[in-house]
Amino acid sequence: MTTTLPVEVPYAAGWSVVDLNNLFINADDPTVLVEEAEIRGFPRTFCAWVKGIYAVCRRLKPDLLVAVSGGDCTNTRVLAEVLAEEGVAVFHFTFPYPADRRALEEEIKRLCRRFGVSIQDAQRTKQRLDGIRRLLQHLDDLTWREHKVTGAENHIWLVSASDFRSDPEQFERQLTAFLEQVERRSPSPPKIRLAYAGVPPIITDFYDFFPDYDADIVLNETQRQFAGLPICADLVEQYHRYTYPYTFAYRLADIRGEVRRRCCHGLIYYAQTFCFRHAYEVLLRQSSPVPYLTLEADAPGPLSAQHRTRLEAFLEMIAASL
């Protein structure tokens, strides 16, 4: 799959599910994957995430690619067309825009028909996966309430829950073991509490930057949404409340509420270079409840000198106000 979707459906059908974003960014050298796509003809001025997904998909040769062509990246349709011409079986899934519960239910039923299961089958699978999500909710609480889980650890676990690393049972065992380990840690509250909003960063050492400044991320907005938090018992309502595919105002209401609840001092809004989501800064500027910094990056790699300078200045400004 190209991004988060109702994974309950393919899991109910007994399929193995892979989020290509996770395969791309966790590759030994993601830059090589981007270069592979460019050699195949993708322009340099094109989203590196999409290029990475393309290269990963060609290597993986999946039985089926479920492309979220509505509610995610505007380039996904082109990506799916190219892969389909290269012989990849593609199924398009669309989150209705703006959010429409009835339309979403019909789309989930259409996905169910493709996998040969009923929506009731998917609902039963959701009940099983929600047990894992409750553990993830506890992990999130350990991040911002008890300060026993770092922002980096929070990011990795939540973003990995988009597909549960293709094996929900093993994922649950690993997560349970991790939680048992961190429960024994002493709390380590940062002086500066930050929120992170936007797609997961392509910057490989982003989260490593903050501890030296007595700061940490206590809210990973999109990763939390990818993980299905907060949990809703009903399958359709769960993905109706999932904010990422819909209007920015829908997301912003969640961001503002969580920033206040978690007592954040500042917000970092990340947008991928060449992405239309940059324009949302217009709305963020009008409505951010705390000082914010917009950060962008193009290709996989470490923080640049410019990134570091801007982050340092932002943290110094916040520290001076505390």
PDB file of C-alpha atoms in Angstrom:
ATOM      1  CA  MET A   1       0.000   0.000   0.000  1.00  0.00           C
ATOM      2  CA  THR A   2       1.116   3.576  -0.653  1.00  0.00           C
ATOM      3  CA  THR A   3      -0.071   4.957   2.689  1.00  0.00           C
ATOM      4  CA  THR A   4      -2.387   4.217   5.606  1.00  0.00           C
ATOM      5  CA  LEU A   5      -5.734   2.647   4.702  1.00  0.00           C
ATOM      6  CA  PRO A   6      -8.137   0.208   6.413  1.00  0.00           C
ATOM      7  CA  VAL A   7      -5.587  -2.599   6.866  1.00  0.00           C
ATOM      8  CA  GLU A   8      -8.253  -4.582   8.680  1.00  0.00           C
ATOM      9  CA  VAL A   9      -9.609  -5.572   5.256  1.00  0.00           C
ATOM     10  CA  PRO A  10      -6.544  -7.291   3.732  1.00  0.00           C
ATOM     11  CA  TYR A  11      -5.612  -8.794   7.104  1.00  0.00           C
ATOM     12  CA  ALA A  12      -9.132 -10.233   7.399  1.00  0.00           C
ATOM     13  CA  ALA A  13      -8.551 -11.870   4.009  1.00  0.00           C
ATOM     14  CA  GLY A  14      -5.278 -13.435   5.165  1.00  0.00           C
ATOM     15  CA  TRP A  15      -2.995 -11.224   3.091  1.00  0.00           C
ATOM     16  CA  SER A  16       0.399  -9.885   4.117  1.00  0.00           C
ATOM     17  CA  VAL A  17       0.355  -6.082   4.208  1.00  0.00           C
ATOM     18  CA  VAL A  18       3.340  -3.831   3.501  1.00  0.00           C
ATOM     19  CA  ASP A  19       3.456  -0.037   3.741  1.00  0.00           C
ATOM     20  CA  LEU A  20       5.948   0.858   1.008  1.00  0.00           C
ATOM     21  CA  ASN A  21       6.879   4.085   2.814  1.00  0.00           C
ATOM     22  CA  ASN A  22       8.324   2.049   5.678  1.00  0.00           C
ATOM     23  CA  LEU A  23      10.293  -0.211   3.334  1.00  0.00           C
ATOM     24  CA  PHE A  24      11.713   2.833   1.571  1.00  0.00           C
ATOM     25  CA  ILE A  25      12.840   4.902   4.534  1.00  0.00           C
ATOM     26  CA  ASN A  26      14.185   1.868   6.439  1.00  0.00           C
ATOM     27  CA  ALA A  27      16.241   0.619   3.495  1.00  0.00           C
ATOM     28  CA  ASP A  28      20.015   0.386   3.942  1.00  0.00           C
ATOM     29  CA  ASP A  29      20.435   3.350   1.571  1.00  0.00           C
ATOM     30  CA  PRO A  30      17.169   5.082   0.622  1.00  0.00           C
ATOM     31  CA  THR A  31      19.064   7.483  -1.643  1.00  0.00           C
ATOM     32  CA  VAL A  32      19.858   4.612  -4.002  1.00  0.00           C
ATOM     33  CA  LEU A  33      16.127   3.962  -4.387  1.00  0.00           C
ATOM     34  CA  VAL A  34      15.486   7.604  -5.267  1.00  0.00           C
ATOM     35  CA  GLU A  35      18.267   7.455  -7.844  1.00  0.00           C
ATOM     36  CA  GLU A  36      16.793   4.273  -9.335  1.00  0.00           C
ATOM     37  CA  ALA A  37      13.526   6.098  -9.959  1.00  0.00           C
ATOM     38  CA  GLU A  38      15.322   9.050 -11.531  1.00  0.00           C
ATOM     39  CA  ILE A  39      17.235   6.717 -13.848  1.00  0.00           C
ATOM     40  CA  ARG A  40      13.855   5.300 -14.900  1.00  0.00           C
ATOM     41  CA  GLY A  41      12.718   8.799 -15.841  1.00  0.00           C
ATOM     42  CA  PHE A  42      11.219  10.426 -12.750  1.00  0.00           C
ATOM     43  CA  PRO A  43      12.254  14.100 -12.622  1.00  0.00           C
ATOM     44  CA  ARG A  44      14.539  15.445  -9.915  1.00  0.00           C
ATOM     45  CA  THR A  45      11.856  18.008  -9.013  1.00  0.00           C
ATOM     46  CA  PHE A  46       9.481  15.275  -7.858  1.00  0.00           C
ATOM     47  CA  CYS A  47       8.718  14.023  -4.354  1.00  0.00           C
ATOM     48  CA  ALA A  48      11.478  11.734  -3.079  1.00  0.00           C
ATOM     49  CA  TRP A  49       8.934   9.676  -1.145  1.00  0.00           C
ATOM     50  CA  VAL A  50       7.058   8.831  -4.351  1.00  0.00           C
ATOM     51  CA  LYS A  51      10.283   7.985  -6.153  1.00  0.00           C
ATOM     52  CA  GLY A  52      11.341   5.762  -3.271  1.00  0.00           C
ATOM     53  CA  ILE A  53       7.977   3.984  -3.212  1.00  0.00           C
ATOM     54  CA  TYR A  54       8.227   3.399  -6.957  1.00  0.00           C
ATOM     55  CA  ALA A  55      11.666   1.789  -6.687  1.00  0.00           C
ATOM     56  CA  VAL A  56      10.672  -0.317  -3.671  1.00  0.00           C
ATOM     57  CA  CYS A  57       7.548  -1.555  -5.437  1.00  0.00           C
ATOM     58  CA  ARG A  58       9.520  -2.587  -8.519  1.00  0.00           C
ATOM     59  CA  ARG A  59      11.899  -4.573  -6.308  1.00  0.00           C
ATOM     60  CA  LEU A  60       9.161  -6.110  -4.164  1.00  0.00           C
ATOM     61  CA  LYS A  61       6.887  -7.182  -7.044  1.00  0.00           C
ATOM     62  CA  PRO A  62       3.701  -7.298  -4.908  1.00  0.00           C
ATOM     63  CA  ASP A  63       0.685  -9.381  -5.874  1.00  0.00           C
ATOM     64  CA  LEU A  64      -1.405  -6.229  -5.546  1.00  0.00           C
ATOM     65  CA  LEU A  65      -0.692  -2.553  -4.936  1.00  0.00           C
ATOM     66  CA  VAL A  66      -3.466  -0.678  -3.151  1.00  0.00           C
ATOM     67  CA  ALA A  67      -2.879   2.932  -4.129  1.00  0.00           C
ATOM     68  CA  VAL A  68      -4.563   5.601  -2.027  1.00  0.00           C
ATOM     69  CA  SER A  69      -5.344   7.923  -4.908  1.00  0.00           C
ATOM     70  CA  GLY A  70      -7.648  10.218  -2.958  1.00  0.00           C
ATOM     71  CA  GLY A  71      -6.777  11.764   0.392  1.00  0.00           C
ATOM     72  CA  ASP A  72      -3.005  11.405   0.269  1.00  0.00           C
ATOM     73  CA  CYS A  73      -0.375  12.536  -2.215  1.00  0.00           C
ATOM     74  CA  THR A  74      -1.476  14.162  -5.468  1.00  0.00           C
ATOM     75  CA  ASN A  75       1.261  12.208  -7.262  1.00  0.00           C
ATOM     76  CA  THR A  76      -0.061   8.778  -6.271  1.00  0.00           C
ATOM     77  CA  ARG A  77      -2.286   8.510  -9.340  1.00  0.00           C
ATOM     78  CA  VAL A  78       0.682   9.026 -11.642  1.00  0.00           C
ATOM     79  CA  LEU A  79       2.736   6.555  -9.618  1.00  0.00           C
ATOM     80  CA  ALA A  80      -0.034   3.958  -9.872  1.00  0.00           C
ATOM     81  CA  GLU A  81      -0.424   4.508 -13.623  1.00  0.00           C
ATOM     82  CA  VAL A  82       3.293   4.031 -14.233  1.00  0.00           C
ATOM     83  CA  LEU A  83       3.432   0.872 -12.122  1.00  0.00           C
ATOM     84  CA  ALA A  84       0.295  -0.513 -13.779  1.00  0.00           C
ATOM     85  CA  GLU A  85       1.898  -0.037 -17.205  1.00  0.00           C
ATOM     86  CA  GLU A  86       4.911  -1.949 -15.885  1.00  0.00           C
ATOM     87  CA  GLY A  87       2.725  -4.909 -14.962  1.00  0.00           C
ATOM     88  CA  VAL A  88       1.828  -4.263 -11.314  1.00  0.00           C
ATOM     89  CA  ALA A  89      -1.784  -5.064 -10.389  1.00  0.00           C
ATOM     90  CA  VAL A  90      -3.259  -1.877  -8.907  1.00  0.00           C
ATOM     91  CA  PHE A  91      -6.415  -1.220  -6.895  1.00  0.00           C
ATOM     92  CA  HIS A  92      -7.348   2.396  -6.154  1.00  0.00           C
ATOM     93  CA  PHE A  93      -8.739   3.335  -2.748  1.00  0.00           C
ATOM     94  CA  THR A  94     -10.091   6.821  -2.133  1.00  0.00           C
ATOM     95  CA  PHE A  95     -10.842   8.660   1.079  1.00  0.00           C
ATOM     96  CA  PRO A  96     -13.783  10.977   0.266  1.00  0.00           C
ATOM     97  CA  TYR A  97     -12.937  14.670   0.306  1.00  0.00           C
ATOM     98  CA  PRO A  98     -14.211  16.377   2.335  1.00  0.00           C
ATOM     99  CA  ALA A  99     -14.918  13.758   4.985  1.00  0.00           C
ATOM    100  CA  ASP A 100     -18.181  11.905   4.306  1.00  0.00           C
ATOM    101  CA  ARG A 101     -18.982   8.904   6.486  1.00  0.00           C
ATOM    102  CA  ARG A 102     -21.483   7.306   4.117  1.00  0.00           C
ATOM    103  CA  ALA A 103     -19.163   7.614   1.113  1.00  0.00           C
ATOM    104  CA  LEU A 104     -16.293   6.222   3.178  1.00  0.00           C
ATOM    105  CA  GLU A 105     -18.370   3.206   4.199  1.00  0.00           C
ATOM    106  CA  GLU A 106     -19.125   2.453   0.540  1.00  0.00           C
ATOM    107  CA  GLU A 107     -15.443   2.740  -0.330  1.00  0.00           C
ATOM    108  CA  ILE A 108     -14.463   0.356   2.473  1.00  0.00           C
ATOM    109  CA  LYS A 109     -17.119  -2.095   1.262  1.00  0.00           C
ATOM    110  CA  ARG A 110     -15.645  -1.845  -2.240  1.00  0.00           C
ATOM    111  CA  LEU A 111     -12.225  -2.657  -0.765  1.00  0.00           C
ATOM    112  CA  CYS A 112     -13.796  -5.610   1.058  1.00  0.00           C
ATOM    113  CA  ARG A 113     -15.234  -6.944  -2.194  1.00  0.00           C
ATOM    114  CA  ARG A 114     -11.812  -6.788  -3.812  1.00  0.00           C
ATOM    115  CA  PHE A 115     -10.368  -8.958  -1.041  1.00  0.00           C
ATOM    116  CA  GLY A 116     -13.363 -11.273  -0.831  1.00  0.00           C
ATOM    117  CA  VAL A 117     -14.380 -10.453   2.739  1.00  0.00           C
ATOM    118  CA  SER A 118     -17.326  -8.712   4.368  1.00  0.00           C
ATOM    119  CA  ILE A 119     -17.170  -5.511   6.351  1.00  0.00           C
ATOM    120  CA  GLN A 120     -18.157  -7.628   9.370  1.00  0.00           C
ATOM    121  CA  ASP A 121     -15.016  -9.738   8.818  1.00  0.00           C
ATOM    122  CA  ALA A 122     -12.958  -6.546   8.772  1.00  0.00           C
ATOM    123  CA  GLN A 123     -14.691  -5.325  11.936  1.00  0.00           C
ATOM    124  CA  ARG A 124     -13.739  -8.543  13.740  1.00  0.00           C
ATOM    125  CA  THR A 125     -10.137  -8.121  12.596  1.00  0.00           C
ATOM    126  CA  LYS A 126     -10.233  -4.558  13.899  1.00  0.00           C
ATOM    127  CA  GLN A 127     -11.110  -5.837  17.357  1.00  0.00           C
ATOM    128  CA  ARG A 128      -7.916  -7.920  17.292  1.00  0.00           C
ATOM    129  CA  LEU A 129      -5.763  -5.055  15.995  1.00  0.00           C
ATOM    130  CA  ASP A 130      -7.244  -2.644  18.531  1.00  0.00           C
ATOM    131  CA  GLY A 131      -5.579  -4.706  21.252  1.00  0.00           C
ATOM    132  CA  ILE A 132      -2.255  -3.673  19.718  1.00  0.00           C
ATOM    133  CA  ARG A 133      -3.443  -0.094  19.358  1.00  0.00           C
ATOM    134  CA  ARG A 134      -4.211   0.009  23.079  1.00  0.00           C
ATOM    135  CA  LEU A 135      -0.562  -0.843  23.698  1.00  0.00           C
ATOM    136  CA  LEU A 136       0.410   1.957  21.308  1.00  0.00           C
ATOM    137  CA  GLN A 137      -1.860   4.328  23.209  1.00  0.00           C
ATOM    138  CA  HIS A 138      -0.004   3.384  26.385  1.00  0.00           C
ATOM    139  CA  LEU A 139       3.301   4.017  24.603  1.00  0.00           C
ATOM    140  CA  ASP A 140       2.062   7.458  23.558  1.00  0.00           C
ATOM    141  CA  ASP A 141       1.054   8.211  27.151  1.00  0.00           C
ATOM    142  CA  LEU A 142       4.503   7.105  28.330  1.00  0.00           C
ATOM    143  CA  THR A 143       5.933   9.667  25.903  1.00  0.00           C
ATOM    144  CA  TRP A 144       4.096  12.803  26.970  1.00  0.00           C
ATOM    145  CA  ARG A 145       2.732  11.986  30.432  1.00  0.00           C
ATOM    146  CA  GLU A 146       5.480   9.936  32.057  1.00  0.00           C
ATOM    147  CA  HIS A 147       8.470  10.848  29.860  1.00  0.00           C
ATOM    148  CA  LYS A 148       9.810   7.304  29.699  1.00  0.00           C
ATOM    149  CA  VAL A 149       9.631   7.006  25.900  1.00  0.00           C
ATOM    150  CA  THR A 150      11.548   9.390  23.638  1.00  0.00           C
ATOM    151  CA  GLY A 151      10.084  11.228  20.687  1.00  0.00           C
ATOM    152  CA  ALA A 152      12.221   9.105  18.370  1.00  0.00           C
ATOM    153  CA  GLU A 153      10.936   5.852  19.874  1.00  0.00           C
ATOM    154  CA  ASN A 154       7.382   7.159  19.732  1.00  0.00           C
ATOM    155  CA  HIS A 155       7.836   8.001  16.050  1.00  0.00           C
ATOM    156  CA  ILE A 156       9.212   4.580  15.097  1.00  0.00           C
ATOM    157  CA  TRP A 157       6.533   2.553  16.851  1.00  0.00           C
ATOM    158  CA  LEU A 158       3.587   4.665  15.735  1.00  0.00           C
ATOM    159  CA  VAL A 159       4.624   4.956  12.095  1.00  0.00           C
ATOM    160  CA  SER A 160       5.327   1.214  11.980  1.00  0.00           C
ATOM    161  CA  ALA A 161       1.736   0.551  13.017  1.00  0.00           C
ATOM    162  CA  SER A 162       0.451   1.567   9.584  1.00  0.00           C
ATOM    163  CA  ASP A 163       1.092  -2.064   8.563  1.00  0.00           C
ATOM    164  CA  PHE A 164       2.187  -3.589  11.909  1.00  0.00           C
ATOM    165  CA  ARG A 165       5.442  -4.537  10.147  1.00  0.00           C
ATOM    166  CA  SER A 166       3.478  -7.065   8.072  1.00  0.00           C
ATOM    167  CA  ASP A 167       3.012  -9.335  11.107  1.00  0.00           C
ATOM    168  CA  PRO A 168       0.615  -8.050  13.796  1.00  0.00           C
ATOM    169  CA  GLU A 169       1.297 -10.935  16.192  1.00  0.00           C
ATOM    170  CA  GLN A 170       5.053 -10.460  16.121  1.00  0.00           C
ATOM    171  CA  PHE A 171       4.622  -6.682  16.288  1.00  0.00           C
ATOM    172  CA  GLU A 172       2.527  -7.099  19.439  1.00  0.00           C
ATOM    173  CA  ARG A 173       5.137  -9.334  21.070  1.00  0.00           C
ATOM    174  CA  GLN A 174       7.929  -6.873  20.269  1.00  0.00           C
ATOM    175  CA  LEU A 175       5.896  -3.900  21.471  1.00  0.00           C
ATOM    176  CA  THR A 176       4.959  -5.668  24.719  1.00  0.00           C
ATOM    177  CA  ALA A 177       8.623  -6.446  25.397  1.00  0.00           C
ATOM    178  CA  PHE A 178       9.591  -2.831  24.670  1.00  0.00           C
ATOM    179  CA  LEU A 179       6.935  -1.480  27.025  1.00  0.00           C
ATOM    180  CA  GLU A 180       8.061  -3.816  29.806  1.00  0.00           C
ATOM    181  CA  GLN A 181      11.583  -2.463  29.339  1.00  0.00           C
ATOM    182  CA  VAL A 182      10.702   1.248  29.321  1.00  0.00           C
ATOM    183  CA  GLU A 183       8.366   0.964  32.305  1.00  0.00           C
ATOM    184  CA  ARG A 184      11.516   0.416  34.386  1.00  0.00           C
ATOM    185  CA  ARG A 185      13.087   3.673  33.198  1.00  0.00           C
ATOM    186  CA  SER A 186      13.220   6.790  35.338  1.00  0.00           C
ATOM    187  CA  PRO A 187      11.192   9.710  33.936  1.00  0.00           C
ATOM    188  CA  SER A 188      13.228  12.179  31.877  1.00  0.00           C
ATOM    189  CA  PRO A 189      11.020  15.206  31.190  1.00  0.00           C
ATOM    190  CA  PRO A 190      12.442  17.694  28.660  1.00  0.00           C
ATOM    191  CA  LYS A 191      12.498  21.400  29.430  1.00  0.00           C
ATOM    192  CA  ILE A 192      11.136  22.203  25.964  1.00  0.00           C
ATOM    193  CA  ARG A 193       8.110  20.178  24.858  1.00  0.00           C
ATOM    194  CA  LEU A 194       7.589  20.134  21.103  1.00  0.00           C
ATOM    195  CA  ALA A 195       4.852  18.998  18.752  1.00  0.00           C
ATOM    196  CA  TYR A 196       5.663  17.618  15.316  1.00  0.00           C
ATOM    197  CA  ALA A 197       3.081  17.975  12.535  1.00  0.00           C
ATOM    198  CA  GLY A 198       3.269  16.873   8.921  1.00  0.00           C
ATOM    199  CA  VAL A 199       4.396  13.776   7.092  1.00  0.00           C
ATOM    200  CA  PRO A 200       7.109  11.725   8.835  1.00  0.00           C
ATOM    201  CA  PRO A 201      10.488  13.348   8.173  1.00  0.00           C
ATOM    202  CA  ILE A 202      12.756  12.097   5.421  1.00  0.00           C
ATOM    203  CA  ILE A 203      15.615  13.521   7.532  1.00  0.00           C
ATOM    204  CA  THR A 204      17.348  10.493   9.015  1.00  0.00           C
ATOM    205  CA  ASP A 205      18.696  12.086  12.228  1.00  0.00           C
ATOM    206  CA  PHE A 206      15.874  14.540  12.897  1.00  0.00           C
ATOM    207  CA  TYR A 207      14.933  13.227  16.345  1.00  0.00           C
ATOM    208  CA  ASP A 208      18.553  12.917  17.466  1.00  0.00           C
ATOM    209  CA  PHE A 209      18.959  16.696  17.388  1.00  0.00           C
ATOM    210  CA  PHE A 210      16.753  17.657  20.331  1.00  0.00           C
ATOM    211  CA  PRO A 211      18.185  15.994  23.479  1.00  0.00           C
ATOM    212  CA  ASP A 212      21.283  18.228  23.386  1.00  0.00           C
ATOM    213  CA  TYR A 213      18.966  21.216  23.851  1.00  0.00           C
ATOM    214  CA  ASP A 214      16.901  19.656  26.655  1.00  0.00           C
ATOM    215  CA  ALA A 215      14.012  19.332  24.206  1.00  0.00           C
ATOM    216  CA  ASP A 216      11.995  16.490  22.751  1.00  0.00           C
ATOM    217  CA  ILE A 217       8.957  15.745  20.618  1.00  0.00           C
ATOM    218  CA  VAL A 218       5.958  14.832  22.783  1.00  0.00           C
ATOM    219  CA  LEU A 219       3.421  14.800  19.943  1.00  0.00           C
ATOM    220  CA  ASN A 220       3.915  13.111  16.578  1.00  0.00           C
ATOM    221  CA  GLU A 221       0.743  14.200  14.814  1.00  0.00           C
ATOM    222  CA  THR A 222       0.648  12.172  11.611  1.00  0.00           C
ATOM    223  CA  GLN A 223       2.339   9.094  13.055  1.00  0.00           C
ATOM    224  CA  ARG A 224      -0.321   9.019  15.773  1.00  0.00           C
ATOM    225  CA  GLN A 225      -3.003   9.134  13.097  1.00  0.00           C
ATOM    226  CA  PHE A 226      -1.299   6.381  11.080  1.00  0.00           C
ATOM    227  CA  ALA A 227      -1.387   4.184  14.193  1.00  0.00           C
ATOM    228  CA  GLY A 228      -5.154   4.596  14.542  1.00  0.00           C
ATOM    229  CA  LEU A 229      -5.083   6.720  17.686  1.00  0.00           C
ATOM    230  CA  PRO A 230      -7.323   7.556  19.373  1.00  0.00           C
ATOM    231  CA  ILE A 231      -9.137   4.229  19.023  1.00  0.00           C
ATOM    232  CA  CYS A 232     -12.758   4.087  17.912  1.00  0.00           C
ATOM    233  CA  ALA A 233     -14.646   0.785  18.174  1.00  0.00           C
ATOM    234  CA  ASP A 234     -16.383   1.095  14.801  1.00  0.00           C
ATOM    235  CA  LEU A 235     -14.292   0.440  11.671  1.00  0.00           C
ATOM    236  CA  VAL A 236     -15.895   3.087   9.458  1.00  0.00           C
ATOM    237  CA  GLU A 237     -15.915   5.714  12.192  1.00  0.00           C
ATOM    238  CA  GLN A 238     -12.232   4.994  12.921  1.00  0.00           C
ATOM    239  CA  TYR A 239     -11.249   6.016   9.398  1.00  0.00           C
ATOM    240  CA  HIS A 240     -13.779   8.841   9.344  1.00  0.00           C
ATOM    241  CA  ARG A 241     -12.009  10.345  12.371  1.00  0.00           C
ATOM    242  CA  TYR A 242      -8.601   9.704  10.786  1.00  0.00           C
ATOM    243  CA  THR A 243      -7.660  13.315  10.035  1.00  0.00           C
ATOM    244  CA  TYR A 244      -4.825  13.100   7.489  1.00  0.00           C
ATOM    245  CA  PRO A 245      -6.839  12.501   4.256  1.00  0.00           C
ATOM    246  CA  TYR A 246      -9.322  15.287   4.805  1.00  0.00           C
ATOM    247  CA  THR A 247      -9.232  19.083   5.085  1.00  0.00           C
ATOM    248  CA  PHE A 248      -6.406  20.798   6.935  1.00  0.00           C
ATOM    249  CA  ALA A 249      -9.003  22.367   9.227  1.00  0.00           C
ATOM    250  CA  TYR A 250      -9.935  18.801  10.257  1.00  0.00           C
ATOM    251  CA  ARG A 251      -6.287  18.097  11.087  1.00  0.00           C
ATOM    252  CA  LEU A 252      -5.752  21.445  12.735  1.00  0.00           C
ATOM    253  CA  ALA A 253      -8.535  20.857  15.251  1.00  0.00           C
ATOM    254  CA  ASP A 254      -6.738  17.680  16.361  1.00  0.00           C
ATOM    255  CA  ILE A 255      -3.321  19.385  16.407  1.00  0.00           C
ATOM    256  CA  ARG A 256      -4.546  22.331  18.479  1.00  0.00           C
ATOM    257  CA  GLY A 257      -6.290  20.081  20.978  1.00  0.00           C
ATOM    258  CA  GLU A 258      -3.281  17.811  21.456  1.00  0.00           C
ATOM    259  CA  VAL A 259      -0.796  20.699  21.634  1.00  0.00           C
ATOM    260  CA  ARG A 260      -2.784  22.173  24.514  1.00  0.00           C
ATOM    261  CA  ARG A 261      -3.368  18.828  26.231  1.00  0.00           C
ATOM    262  CA  ARG A 262       0.335  17.968  26.103  1.00  0.00           C
ATOM    263  CA  CYS A 263       1.449  21.483  27.147  1.00  0.00           C
ATOM    264  CA  CYS A 264       3.687  21.938  24.101  1.00  0.00           C
ATOM    265  CA  HIS A 265       5.875  25.034  23.922  1.00  0.00           C
ATOM    266  CA  GLY A 266       6.373  24.976  20.162  1.00  0.00           C
ATOM    267  CA  LEU A 267       5.452  23.172  16.966  1.00  0.00           C
ATOM    268  CA  ILE A 268       7.556  22.010  14.030  1.00  0.00           C
ATOM    269  CA  TYR A 269       5.618  21.711  10.783  1.00  0.00           C
ATOM    270  CA  TYR A 270       7.407  19.520   8.250  1.00  0.00           C
ATOM    271  CA  ALA A 271       6.591  19.520   4.545  1.00  0.00           C
ATOM    272  CA  GLN A 272       8.364  17.577   1.836  1.00  0.00           C
ATOM    273  CA  THR A 273      10.050  19.664  -0.877  1.00  0.00           C
ATOM    274  CA  PHE A 274       7.821  19.982  -3.977  1.00  0.00           C
ATOM    275  CA  CYS A 275       4.734  19.010  -1.926  1.00  0.00           C
ATOM    276  CA  PHE A 276       1.425  20.902  -2.167  1.00  0.00           C
ATOM    277  CA  ARG A 277       1.078  20.684   1.616  1.00  0.00           C
ATOM    278  CA  HIS A 278       3.479  23.629   1.934  1.00  0.00           C
ATOM    279  CA  ALA A 279       0.495  25.874   1.227  1.00  0.00           C
ATOM    280  CA  TYR A 280      -1.148  24.787   4.478  1.00  0.00           C
ATOM    281  CA  GLU A 281       1.296  27.049   6.283  1.00  0.00           C
ATOM    282  CA  VAL A 282      -1.097  29.882   5.390  1.00  0.00           C
ATOM    283  CA  LEU A 283      -3.716  28.280   7.648  1.00  0.00           C
ATOM    284  CA  LEU A 284      -1.193  27.259  10.281  1.00  0.00           C
ATOM    285  CA  ARG A 285       0.066  30.837  10.542  1.00  0.00           C
ATOM    286  CA  GLN A 286      -3.450  31.995  11.359  1.00  0.00           C
ATOM    287  CA  SER A 287      -4.281  29.267  13.859  1.00  0.00           C
ATOM    288  CA  SER A 288      -1.199  27.786  15.532  1.00  0.00           C
ATOM    289  CA  PRO A 289      -1.682  27.877  19.312  1.00  0.00           C
ATOM    290  CA  VAL A 290       2.099  28.053  19.905  1.00  0.00           C
ATOM    291  CA  PRO A 291       5.169  29.379  18.056  1.00  0.00           C
ATOM    292  CA  TYR A 292       5.956  27.202  15.046  1.00  0.00           C
ATOM    293  CA  LEU A 293       8.775  26.543  12.623  1.00  0.00           C
ATOM    294  CA  THR A 294       8.306  25.201   9.098  1.00  0.00           C
ATOM    295  CA  LEU A 295      10.976  22.759   7.987  1.00  0.00           C
ATOM    296  CA  GLU A 296      11.389  21.099   4.617  1.00  0.00           C
ATOM    297  CA  ALA A 297      13.729  18.576   3.055  1.00  0.00           C
ATOM    298  CA  ASP A 298      14.077  16.891  -0.308  1.00  0.00           C
ATOM    299  CA  ALA A 299      16.095  13.667  -0.214  1.00  0.00           C
ATOM    300  CA  PRO A 300      16.895  11.143   2.538  1.00  0.00           C
ATOM    301  CA  GLY A 301      19.853  12.220   4.628  1.00  0.00           C
ATOM    302  CA  PRO A 302      20.972  13.993   7.798  1.00  0.00           C
ATOM    303  CA  LEU A 303      20.051  17.476   8.940  1.00  0.00           C
ATOM    304  CA  SER A 304      21.784  20.137   6.887  1.00  0.00           C
ATOM    305  CA  ALA A 305      23.702  23.040   8.423  1.00  0.00           C
ATOM    306  CA  GLN A 306      20.779  25.296   7.531  1.00  0.00           C
ATOM    307  CA  HIS A 307      18.322  22.951   9.248  1.00  0.00           C
ATOM    308  CA  ARG A 308      20.462  22.935  12.380  1.00  0.00           C
ATOM    309  CA  THR A 309      20.815  26.712  12.458  1.00  0.00           C
ATOM    310  CA  ARG A 310      17.070  27.250  12.119  1.00  0.00           C
ATOM    311  CA  LEU A 311      16.244  24.636  14.757  1.00  0.00           C
ATOM    312  CA  GLU A 312      18.800  26.087  17.180  1.00  0.00           C
ATOM    313  CA  ALA A 313      17.358  29.586  16.773  1.00  0.00           C
ATOM    314  CA  PHE A 314      13.824  28.263  17.280  1.00  0.00           C
ATOM    315  CA  LEU A 315      14.731  26.377  20.450  1.00  0.00           C
ATOM    316  CA  GLU A 316      16.680  29.340  21.831  1.00  0.00           C
ATOM    317  CA  MET A 317      13.657  31.575  21.251  1.00  0.00           C
ATOM    318  CA  ILE A 318      11.393  29.152  23.123  1.00  0.00           C
ATOM    319  CA  ALA A 319      13.891  28.650  25.960  1.00  0.00           C
ATOM    320  CA  ALA A 320      14.131  32.417  26.453  1.00  0.00           C
ATOM    321  CA  SER A 321      10.360  32.624  26.929  1.00  0.00           C
ATOM    322  CA  LEU A 322      10.116  29.880  29.573  1.00  0.00           C
TER     323      LEU A 322
END
